[in-house]
C-alpha positions as a Markdown table, in Angstrom:
| # | Residue | x | y | z |
|---|---|---|---|---|
| 1 | Met | 6.3 | -12.9 | -8.8 |
| 2 | Glu | 9.3 | -11.6 | -10.9 |
| 3 | Ile | 9.1 | -11.5 | -14.5 |
| 4 | Ala | 11.5 | -10.8 | -17.2 |
| 5 | Arg | 10.7 | -7.7 | -19.0 |
| 6 | Ser | 10.6 | -9.3 | -22.4 |
| 7 | Met | 7.8 | -11.7 | -20.9 |
| 8 | Tyr | 6.1 | -8.8 | -19.3 |
| 9 | Asp | 6.1 | -7.0 | -22.8 |
| 10 | Glu | 4.9 | -10.2 | -24.4 |
| 11 | Ile | 1.7 | -10.4 | -22.5 |
| 12 | Val | 0.9 | -6.8 | -23.2 |
| 13 | Ala | 1.4 | -7.2 | -26.7 |
| 14 | His | -0.7 | -10.4 | -26.5 |
| 15 | Ala | -3.7 | -8.1 | -25.0 |
| 16 | Val | -3.0 | -5.1 | -27.6 |
| 17 | Ala | -3.2 | -7.4 | -30.5 |
| 18 | Asp | -6.3 | -9.3 | -29.3 |
| 19 | Ala | -8.3 | -6.2 | -28.6 |
| 20 | Pro | -11.2 | -5.5 | -28.8 |
| 21 | Asp | -11.6 | -9.2 | -27.5 |
| 22 | Glu | -10.0 | -10.2 | -24.3 |
| 23 | Cys | -6.9 | -12.6 | -24.4 |
| 24 | Cys | -5.8 | -15.1 | -22.2 |
| 25 | Gly | -2.6 | -17.1 | -21.3 |
| 26 | Ile | -0.9 | -18.8 | -18.6 |
| 27 | Ile | 2.4 | -17.8 | -17.0 |
| 28 | Ala | 4.8 | -20.7 | -15.9 |
| 29 | Ser | 7.1 | -20.1 | -12.9 |
| 30 | Arg | 9.7 | -21.8 | -10.5 |
| 31 | Asn | 10.5 | -20.4 | -7.1 |
| 32 | Gly | 8.6 | -17.2 | -7.7 |
| 33 | Arg | 10.1 | -16.4 | -10.9 |
| 34 | Ala | 8.4 | -16.5 | -14.3 |
| 35 | Thr | 9.8 | -19.0 | -16.6 |
| 36 | Gln | 7.5 | -18.9 | -19.8 |
| 37 | Val | 4.6 | -17.0 | -20.9 |
| 38 | Tyr | 2.2 | -19.2 | -22.9 |
| 39 | Arg | -0.3 | -17.6 | -25.0 |
| 40 | Ala | -3.8 | -19.5 | -25.3 |
| 41 | Val | -6.9 | -18.9 | -27.8 |
| 42 | Asn | -10.0 | -17.3 | -26.1 |
| 43 | Thr | -12.6 | -19.5 | -27.4 |
| 44 | Ala | -15.5 | -16.9 | -26.5 |
| 45 | His | -13.9 | -14.4 | -29.0 |
| 46 | Ser | -15.6 | -11.9 | -26.7 |
| 47 | Pro | -14.6 | -8.4 | -25.1 |
| 48 | Leu | -16.4 | -9.2 | -21.8 |
| 49 | Lys | -15.1 | -12.7 | -21.0 |
| 50 | Tyr | -12.1 | -15.3 | -21.4 |
| 51 | Val | -12.5 | -19.0 | -21.9 |
| 52 | Ile | -9.0 | -20.8 | -22.5 |
| 53 | Asp | -9.1 | -23.2 | -25.2 |
| 54 | Pro | -9.2 | -26.6 | -23.6 |
| 55 | Lys | -6.4 | -27.9 | -26.2 |
| 56 | Asp | -4.1 | -25.2 | -25.5 |
| 57 | Leu | -4.8 | -25.8 | -21.5 |
| 58 | Leu | -3.8 | -29.5 | -22.1 |
| 59 | Arg | -0.6 | -28.3 | -24.3 |
| 60 | Ile | 0.3 | -25.8 | -21.5 |
| 61 | Tyr | 0.1 | -28.0 | -18.5 |
| 62 | Ser | 2.1 | -30.7 | -20.4 |
| 63 | Ala | 4.6 | -28.1 | -21.0 |
| 64 | Ile | 4.9 | -26.6 | -17.5 |
| 65 | Asp | 5.0 | -30.4 | -16.1 |
| 66 | Asp | 7.6 | -31.4 | -18.4 |
| 67 | Asp | 9.8 | -28.2 | -17.6 |
| 68 | Asp | 9.1 | -29.1 | -13.9 |
| 69 | Cys | 7.7 | -25.7 | -13.2 |
| 70 | Glu | 4.3 | -24.7 | -12.0 |
| 71 | Leu | 1.4 | -22.6 | -13.0 |
| 72 | Gly | 2.5 | -19.2 | -11.5 |
| 73 | Ala | -0.3 | -17.1 | -12.9 |
| 74 | Ile | -3.3 | -16.9 | -15.2 |
| 75 | Tyr | -3.4 | -13.7 | -17.4 |
| 76 | His | -6.2 | -12.2 | -19.5 |
| 77 | Ser | -7.0 | -8.6 | -20.6 |
| 78 | His | -10.0 | -6.1 | -19.6 |
| 79 | Thr | -10.9 | -4.4 | -22.9 |
| 80 | Arg | -13.6 | -2.1 | -21.7 |
| 81 | Ser | -12.7 | -1.7 | -17.8 |
| 82 | Pro | -9.7 | -1.2 | -15.7 |
| 83 | Pro | -7.7 | -3.9 | -14.6 |
| 84 | Tyr | -9.3 | -5.4 | -11.6 |
| 85 | Pro | -11.2 | -8.8 | -11.1 |
| 86 | Ser | -14.4 | -8.6 | -12.1 |
| 87 | Gln | -17.3 | -10.7 | -10.4 |
| 88 | Thr | -17.1 | -13.3 | -13.2 |
| 89 | Asp | -13.1 | -13.3 | -12.6 |
| 90 | Ile | -13.7 | -13.7 | -8.9 |
| 91 | Asn | -16.3 | -16.6 | -9.5 |
| 92 | Leu | -13.9 | -18.3 | -12.1 |
| 93 | Ala | -10.9 | -18.4 | -9.8 |
| 94 | Thr | -10.2 | -21.7 | -8.7 |
| 95 | Trp | -6.5 | -21.9 | -8.4 |
| 96 | Pro | -5.7 | -20.2 | -5.0 |
| 97 | Glu | -2.0 | -20.8 | -5.4 |
| 98 | Ala | -1.6 | -18.9 | -9.0 |
| 99 | Leu | -1.5 | -15.3 | -9.3 |
| 100 | Tyr | -4.3 | -13.8 | -11.7 |
| 101 | Val | -2.7 | -10.8 | -13.8 |
| 102 | Ile | -5.0 | -8.5 | -15.8 |
| 103 | Val | -3.9 | -6.0 | -18.5 |
| 104 | Gly | -6.2 | -3.2 | -18.8 |
| 105 | Val | -6.4 | -1.8 | -22.6 |
| 106 | His | -9.2 | 0.5 | -22.4 |
| 107 | Gly | -7.1 | 3.4 | -21.5 |
| 108 | Pro | -4.1 | 5.6 | -23.5 |
| 109 | Glu | -1.5 | 3.1 | -22.3 |
| 110 | Pro | -1.9 | -0.4 | -21.2 |
| 111 | Leu | -1.8 | -1.1 | -17.3 |
| 112 | Val | -0.9 | -4.6 | -15.6 |
| 113 | Arg | -1.9 | -5.6 | -12.3 |
| 114 | Ala | -1.7 | -8.7 | -10.4 |
| 115 | Phe | -4.0 | -10.0 | -7.7 |
| 116 | Arg | -4.2 | -13.2 | -5.6 |
| 117 | Ile | -8.1 | -14.5 | -5.4 |
| 118 | Val | -9.0 | -17.0 | -2.7 |
| 119 | Asp | -12.2 | -18.1 | -1.3 |
| 120 | Gly | -13.8 | -14.9 | -3.5 |
| 121 | Lys | -11.2 | -12.4 | -1.5 |
| 122 | Val | -9.3 | -10.1 | -3.8 |
| 123 | Glu | -5.8 | -9.0 | -2.6 |
| 124 | Glu | -3.4 | -7.0 | -5.1 |
| 125 | Ala | -0.1 | -8.9 | -5.3 |
| 126 | Glu | 3.4 | -7.8 | -6.5 |
| 127 | Leu | 4.6 | -8.5 | -10.1 |
| 128 | Ser | 8.2 | -7.2 | -10.1 |
| 129 | Val | 9.4 | -6.7 | -13.6 |
| 130 | Val | 13.2 | -7.5 | -13.6 |
């Protein structure tokens, strides 16, 4: 997926601002290119997991549909571990067509990685910042 630098920076800023809790949100896309970043509330308010607020999910899905886009990626942060899908992330990965973007904020600099998670198998994916 291609993503503009401004959207990429917005995701990183969200992760840093919500630390020590995990952040979460959705990236809309069209034809493999990110079109919008939607921040969501982590109702778990936890440094170990995220739960997207159902009201946010409905709002975001409606906006994506209205814009004739698709759910391109789900993003969240890891505040205590590297940006690699945890077993919980793998178990909750129910959108095989979406990327899963994880921002690691536990180190000196945020690190962003993207993955495809299909049938419990994790494969690194490209997130191209343009």
